[in-house]
Each structure stands twice: as C-alpha cells, then as structure tokens.
Backbone as a printed PyTorch tensor [residue, N CA C, xyz], in Angstrom:
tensor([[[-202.5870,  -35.0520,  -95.2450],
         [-203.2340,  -33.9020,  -94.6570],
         [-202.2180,  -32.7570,  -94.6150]],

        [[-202.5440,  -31.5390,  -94.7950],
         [-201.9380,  -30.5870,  -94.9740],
         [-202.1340,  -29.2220,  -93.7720]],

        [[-201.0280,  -28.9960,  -93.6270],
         [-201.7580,  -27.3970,  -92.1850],
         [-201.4580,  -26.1830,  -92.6900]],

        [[-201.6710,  -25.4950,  -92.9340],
         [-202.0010,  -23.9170,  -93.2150],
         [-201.6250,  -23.2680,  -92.1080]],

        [[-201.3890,  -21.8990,  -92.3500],
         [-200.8550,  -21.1990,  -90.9320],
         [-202.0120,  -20.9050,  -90.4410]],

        [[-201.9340,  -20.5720,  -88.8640],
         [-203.3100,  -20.5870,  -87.9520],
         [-203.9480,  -21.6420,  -87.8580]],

        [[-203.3130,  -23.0870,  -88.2760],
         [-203.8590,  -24.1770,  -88.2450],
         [-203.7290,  -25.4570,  -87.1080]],

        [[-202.9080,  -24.2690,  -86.1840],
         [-201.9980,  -24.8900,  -85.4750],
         [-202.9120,  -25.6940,  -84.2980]],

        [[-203.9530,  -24.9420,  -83.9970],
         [-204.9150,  -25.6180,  -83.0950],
         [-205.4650,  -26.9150,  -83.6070]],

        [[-205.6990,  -27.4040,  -84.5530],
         [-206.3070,  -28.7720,  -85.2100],
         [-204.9930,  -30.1850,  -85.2700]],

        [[-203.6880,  -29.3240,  -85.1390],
         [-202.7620,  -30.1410,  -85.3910],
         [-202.2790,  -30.0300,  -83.9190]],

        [[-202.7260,  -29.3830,  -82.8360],
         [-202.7170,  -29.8300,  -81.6360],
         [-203.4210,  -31.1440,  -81.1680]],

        [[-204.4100,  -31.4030,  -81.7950],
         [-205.5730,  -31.9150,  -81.5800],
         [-205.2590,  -33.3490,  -81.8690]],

        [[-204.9460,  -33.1600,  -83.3420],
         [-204.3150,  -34.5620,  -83.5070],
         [-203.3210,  -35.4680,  -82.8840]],

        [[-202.1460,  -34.6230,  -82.4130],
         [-200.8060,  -34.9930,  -81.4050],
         [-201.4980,  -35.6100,  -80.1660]],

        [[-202.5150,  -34.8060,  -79.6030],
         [-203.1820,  -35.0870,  -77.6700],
         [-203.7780,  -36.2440,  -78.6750]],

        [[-204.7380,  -36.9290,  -79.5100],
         [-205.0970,  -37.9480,  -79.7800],
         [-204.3790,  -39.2130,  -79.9840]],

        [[-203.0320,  -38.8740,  -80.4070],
         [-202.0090,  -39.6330,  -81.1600],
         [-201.4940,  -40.0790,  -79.6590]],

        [[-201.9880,  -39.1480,  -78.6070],
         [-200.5380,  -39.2280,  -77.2210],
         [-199.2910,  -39.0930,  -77.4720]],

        [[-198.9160,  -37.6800,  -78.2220],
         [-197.9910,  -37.6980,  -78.3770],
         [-197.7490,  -36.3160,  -78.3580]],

        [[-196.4880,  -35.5090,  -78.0130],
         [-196.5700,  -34.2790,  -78.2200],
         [-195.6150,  -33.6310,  -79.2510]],

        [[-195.1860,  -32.8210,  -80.0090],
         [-194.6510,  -32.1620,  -80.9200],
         [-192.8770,  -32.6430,  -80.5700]],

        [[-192.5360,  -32.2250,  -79.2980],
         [-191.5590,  -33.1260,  -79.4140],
         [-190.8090,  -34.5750,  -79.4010]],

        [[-191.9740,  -34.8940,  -78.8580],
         [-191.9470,  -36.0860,  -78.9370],
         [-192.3100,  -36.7510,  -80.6210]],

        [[-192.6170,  -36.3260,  -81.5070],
         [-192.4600,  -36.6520,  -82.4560],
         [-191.7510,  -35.9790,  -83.1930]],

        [[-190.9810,  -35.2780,  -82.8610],
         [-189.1990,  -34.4550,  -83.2430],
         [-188.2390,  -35.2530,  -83.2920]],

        [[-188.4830,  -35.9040,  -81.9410],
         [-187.4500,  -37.1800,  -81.2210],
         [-187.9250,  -38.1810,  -82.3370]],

        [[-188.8040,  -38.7780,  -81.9910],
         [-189.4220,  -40.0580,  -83.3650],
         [-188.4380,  -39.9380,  -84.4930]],

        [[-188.6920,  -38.5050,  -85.3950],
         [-188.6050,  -38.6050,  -85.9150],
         [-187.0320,  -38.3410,  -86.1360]],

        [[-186.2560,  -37.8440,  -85.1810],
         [-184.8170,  -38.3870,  -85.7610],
         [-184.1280,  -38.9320,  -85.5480]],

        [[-184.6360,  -39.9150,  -84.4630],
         [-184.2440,  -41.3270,  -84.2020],
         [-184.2440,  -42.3810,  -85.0880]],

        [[-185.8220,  -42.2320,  -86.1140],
         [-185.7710,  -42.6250,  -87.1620],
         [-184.3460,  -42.9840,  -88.4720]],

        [[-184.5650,  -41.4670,  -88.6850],
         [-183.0720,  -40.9030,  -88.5160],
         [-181.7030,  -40.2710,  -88.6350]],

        [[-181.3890,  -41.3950,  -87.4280],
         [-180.4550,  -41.1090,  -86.9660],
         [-178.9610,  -41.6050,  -87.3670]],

        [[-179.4980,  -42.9430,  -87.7070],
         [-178.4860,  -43.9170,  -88.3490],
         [-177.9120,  -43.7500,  -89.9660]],

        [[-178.8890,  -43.1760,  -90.4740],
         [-178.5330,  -42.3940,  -91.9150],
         [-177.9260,  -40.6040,  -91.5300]],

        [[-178.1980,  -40.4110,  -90.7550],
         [-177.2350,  -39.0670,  -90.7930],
         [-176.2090,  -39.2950,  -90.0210]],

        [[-175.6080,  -40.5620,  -89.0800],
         [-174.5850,  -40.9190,  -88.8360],
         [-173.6620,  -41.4730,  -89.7070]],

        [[-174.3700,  -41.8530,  -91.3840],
         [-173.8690,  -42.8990,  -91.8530],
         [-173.0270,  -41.3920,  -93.1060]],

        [[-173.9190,  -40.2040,  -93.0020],
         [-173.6680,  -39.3820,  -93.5680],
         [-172.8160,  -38.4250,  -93.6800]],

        [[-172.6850,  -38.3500,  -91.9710],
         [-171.8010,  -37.5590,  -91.2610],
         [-170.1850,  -38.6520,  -91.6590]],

        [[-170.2500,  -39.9300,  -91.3980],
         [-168.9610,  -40.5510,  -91.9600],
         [-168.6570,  -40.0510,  -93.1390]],

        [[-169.6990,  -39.8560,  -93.8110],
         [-169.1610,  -40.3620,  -95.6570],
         [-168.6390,  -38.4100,  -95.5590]],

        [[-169.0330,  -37.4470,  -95.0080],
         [-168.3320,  -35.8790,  -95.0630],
         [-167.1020,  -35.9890,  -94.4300]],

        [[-166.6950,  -36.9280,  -92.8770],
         [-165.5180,  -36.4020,  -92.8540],
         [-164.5930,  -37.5330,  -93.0390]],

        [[-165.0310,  -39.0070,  -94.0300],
         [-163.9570,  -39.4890,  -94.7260],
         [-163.6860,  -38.7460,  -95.9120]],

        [[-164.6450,  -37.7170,  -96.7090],
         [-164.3750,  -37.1490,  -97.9590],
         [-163.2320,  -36.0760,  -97.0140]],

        [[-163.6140,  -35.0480,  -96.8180],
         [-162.9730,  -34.5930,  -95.6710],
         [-161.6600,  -34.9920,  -95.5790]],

        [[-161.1680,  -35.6340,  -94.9690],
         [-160.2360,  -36.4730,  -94.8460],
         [-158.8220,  -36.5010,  -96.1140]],

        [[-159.8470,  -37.4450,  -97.0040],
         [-159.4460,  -37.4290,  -98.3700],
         [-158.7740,  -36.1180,  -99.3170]],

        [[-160.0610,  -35.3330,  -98.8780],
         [-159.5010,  -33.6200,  -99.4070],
         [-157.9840,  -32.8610,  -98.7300]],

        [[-158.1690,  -33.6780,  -97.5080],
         [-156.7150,  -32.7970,  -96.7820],
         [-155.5470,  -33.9160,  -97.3410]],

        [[-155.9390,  -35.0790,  -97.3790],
         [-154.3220,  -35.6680,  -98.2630],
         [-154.5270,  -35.6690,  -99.5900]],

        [[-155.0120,  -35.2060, -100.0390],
         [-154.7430,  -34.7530, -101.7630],
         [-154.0450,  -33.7960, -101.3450]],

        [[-154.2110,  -32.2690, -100.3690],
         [-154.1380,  -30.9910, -100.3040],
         [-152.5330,  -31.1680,  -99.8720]],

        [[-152.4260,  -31.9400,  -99.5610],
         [-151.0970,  -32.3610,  -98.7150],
         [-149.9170,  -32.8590,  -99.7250]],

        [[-150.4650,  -33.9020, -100.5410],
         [-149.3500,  -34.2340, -102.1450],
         [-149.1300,  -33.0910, -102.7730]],

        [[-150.6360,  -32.4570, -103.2430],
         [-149.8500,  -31.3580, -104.0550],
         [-149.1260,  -30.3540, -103.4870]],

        [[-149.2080,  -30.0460, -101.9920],
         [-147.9060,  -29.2360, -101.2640],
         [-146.6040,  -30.0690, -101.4440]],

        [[-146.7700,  -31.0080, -101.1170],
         [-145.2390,  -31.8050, -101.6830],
         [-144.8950,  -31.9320, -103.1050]],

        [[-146.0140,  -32.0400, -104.0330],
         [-145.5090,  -31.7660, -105.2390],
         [-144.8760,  -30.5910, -105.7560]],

        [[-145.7170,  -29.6740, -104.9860],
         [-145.3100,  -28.3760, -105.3810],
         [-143.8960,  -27.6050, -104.9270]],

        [[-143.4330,  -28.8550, -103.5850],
         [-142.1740,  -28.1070, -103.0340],
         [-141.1130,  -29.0770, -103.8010]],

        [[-141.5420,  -30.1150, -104.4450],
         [-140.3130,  -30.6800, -105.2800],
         [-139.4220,  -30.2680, -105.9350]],

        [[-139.5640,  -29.3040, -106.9500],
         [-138.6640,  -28.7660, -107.3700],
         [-137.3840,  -28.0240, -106.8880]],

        [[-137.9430,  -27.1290, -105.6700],
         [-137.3200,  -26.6080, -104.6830],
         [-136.1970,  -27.7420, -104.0400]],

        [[-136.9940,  -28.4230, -103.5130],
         [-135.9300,  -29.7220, -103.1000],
         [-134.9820,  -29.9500, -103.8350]],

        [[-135.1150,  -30.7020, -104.9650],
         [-134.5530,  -31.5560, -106.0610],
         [-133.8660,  -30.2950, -106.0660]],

        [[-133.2330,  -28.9970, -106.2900],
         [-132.6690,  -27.7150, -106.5060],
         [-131.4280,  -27.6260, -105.5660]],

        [[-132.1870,  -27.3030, -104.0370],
         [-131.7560,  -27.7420, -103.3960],
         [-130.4810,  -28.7170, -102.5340]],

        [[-130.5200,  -29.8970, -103.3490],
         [-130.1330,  -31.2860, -103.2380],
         [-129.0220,  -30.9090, -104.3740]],

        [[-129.2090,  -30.8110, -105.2710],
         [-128.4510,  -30.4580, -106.6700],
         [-127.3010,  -29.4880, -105.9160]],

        [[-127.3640,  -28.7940, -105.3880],
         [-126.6770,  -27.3060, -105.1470],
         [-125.6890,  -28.3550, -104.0720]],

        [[-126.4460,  -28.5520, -102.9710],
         [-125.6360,  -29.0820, -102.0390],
         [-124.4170,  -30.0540, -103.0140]],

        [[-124.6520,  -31.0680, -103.5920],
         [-124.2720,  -32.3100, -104.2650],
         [-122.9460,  -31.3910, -105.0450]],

        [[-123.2630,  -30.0750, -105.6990],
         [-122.4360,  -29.6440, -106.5170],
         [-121.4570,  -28.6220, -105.1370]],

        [[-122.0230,  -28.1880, -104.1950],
         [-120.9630,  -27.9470, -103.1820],
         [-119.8860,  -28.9420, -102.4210]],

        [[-120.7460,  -29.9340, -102.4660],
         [-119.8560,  -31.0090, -101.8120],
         [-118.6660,  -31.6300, -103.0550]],

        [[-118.6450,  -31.9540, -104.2130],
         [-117.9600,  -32.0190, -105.3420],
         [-116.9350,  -31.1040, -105.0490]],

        [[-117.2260,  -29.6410, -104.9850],
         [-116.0100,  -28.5160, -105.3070],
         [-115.1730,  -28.0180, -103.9790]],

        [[-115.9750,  -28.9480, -102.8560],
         [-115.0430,  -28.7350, -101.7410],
         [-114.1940,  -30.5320, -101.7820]],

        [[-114.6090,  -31.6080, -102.0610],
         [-113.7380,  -32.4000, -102.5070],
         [-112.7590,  -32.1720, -103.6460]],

        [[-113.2340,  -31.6820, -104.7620],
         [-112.1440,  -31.2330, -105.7840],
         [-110.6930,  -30.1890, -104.8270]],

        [[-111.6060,  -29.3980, -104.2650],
         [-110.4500,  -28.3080, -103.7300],
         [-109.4080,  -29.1630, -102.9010]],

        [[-109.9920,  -29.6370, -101.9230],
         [-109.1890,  -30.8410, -101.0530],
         [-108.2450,  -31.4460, -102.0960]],

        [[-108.2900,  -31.9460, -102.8410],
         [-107.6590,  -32.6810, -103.8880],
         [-107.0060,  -31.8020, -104.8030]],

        [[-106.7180,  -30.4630, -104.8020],
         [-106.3570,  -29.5460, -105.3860],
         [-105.1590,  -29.4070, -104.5190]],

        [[-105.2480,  -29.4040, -103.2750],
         [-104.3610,  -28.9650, -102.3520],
         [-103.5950,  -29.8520, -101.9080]],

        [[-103.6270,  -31.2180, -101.9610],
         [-102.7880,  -32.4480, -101.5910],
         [-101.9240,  -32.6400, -102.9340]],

        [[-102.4970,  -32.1190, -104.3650],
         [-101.5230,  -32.7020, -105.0010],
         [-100.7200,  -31.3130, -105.3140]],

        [[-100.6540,  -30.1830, -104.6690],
         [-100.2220,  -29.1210, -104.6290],
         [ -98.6690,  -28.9960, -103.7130]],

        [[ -98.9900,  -30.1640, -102.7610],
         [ -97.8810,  -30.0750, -101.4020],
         [ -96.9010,  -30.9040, -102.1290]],

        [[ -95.7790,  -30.3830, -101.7840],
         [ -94.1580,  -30.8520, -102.5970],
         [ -94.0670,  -31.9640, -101.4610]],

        [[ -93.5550,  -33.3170, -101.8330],
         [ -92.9260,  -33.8850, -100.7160],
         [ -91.4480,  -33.3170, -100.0910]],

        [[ -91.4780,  -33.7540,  -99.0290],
         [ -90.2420,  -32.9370,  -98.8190],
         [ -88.7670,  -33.9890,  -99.1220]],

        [[ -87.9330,  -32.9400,  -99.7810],
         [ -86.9330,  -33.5700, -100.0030],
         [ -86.2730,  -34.4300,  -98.4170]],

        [[ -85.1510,  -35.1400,  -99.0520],
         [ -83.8370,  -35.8790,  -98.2050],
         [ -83.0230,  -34.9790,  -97.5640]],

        [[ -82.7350,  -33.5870,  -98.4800],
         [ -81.7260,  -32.8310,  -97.9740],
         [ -81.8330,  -32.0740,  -96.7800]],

        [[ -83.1500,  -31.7560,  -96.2110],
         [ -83.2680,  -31.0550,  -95.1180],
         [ -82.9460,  -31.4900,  -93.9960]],

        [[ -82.0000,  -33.0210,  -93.7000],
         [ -82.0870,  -33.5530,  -93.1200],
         [ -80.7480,  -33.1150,  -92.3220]]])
C-alpha cells in the first residue's frame, strides 16, 4: 500500500487499528534495527581506526629520512670529536728526565 501526500488521515486510521502509534512504530522499527547499525557503527570506527594507523606509518615513513640524516651527522660528529681527542694525546711530548 502506498500514501500520497494528504493521505495522512487514512494512514492514521490504519496505526489506531494496528494499536499502534507512529512512534511507536519508529521505535519497532529501529529496534528492529538496531543490532545491524550497531554492527555497522563497529565496522566505521574499526575502519576508522585502521585509517589513523596507516596515517601514522606513513608520518614515520616520511620522517625517516630526516632521522637516518640526523643519526648520520651525529655518528660523524662523534667520530671527529674522538679523532680530535686522539689528535691531541698523541700531540703531548712526554716529559723528559731532565726537568728533574
């Protein structure tokens, strides 16, 4: 059966017969449901979810290079302040006997 606008009085008619009223078959009907748009609402914010740790690797992928750069620089500072150290110990004269 189908309602047309201004039809609204006949589909009153039917509800008071049914004992039931408009919201009450609102409720029915998304209680019905309810359990599939709960089941729906999971499956958006495990995707959800999913989308923010992908979003999250490729920020770490993307800061890798930087790092690895980074790391490199330090590694080659720490080298040329050990070299220097070692520049300077074999630089120092022992001291002679005679100063004695």
């Amino acid at each position: 059966m189908a309602f047309n606008a201004g039809e609204e009085g006949e589909l009153l008619e039917l509800t008071e017969k049914a004992g039931m009223t408009i919201d009450q078959l609102r409720a029915d009907a998304f209680t019905g449901c309810a359990d599939t748009l709960r089941k729906l609402e999971d499956l958006i914010n495990r995707q959800y979810q999913n989308i923010r740790h992908i979003q999250k690797t490729i920020d770490h992928i993307k800061l890798r290079p930087s790092l690895v750069r980074r790391l490199e620089l330090q590694v080659a500072h720490a080298e040329q302040v050990l070299s220097d150290k070692k520049a300077v110990v074999h630089h120092v004269e022992p001291q002679s006997k005679k100063s004695k």
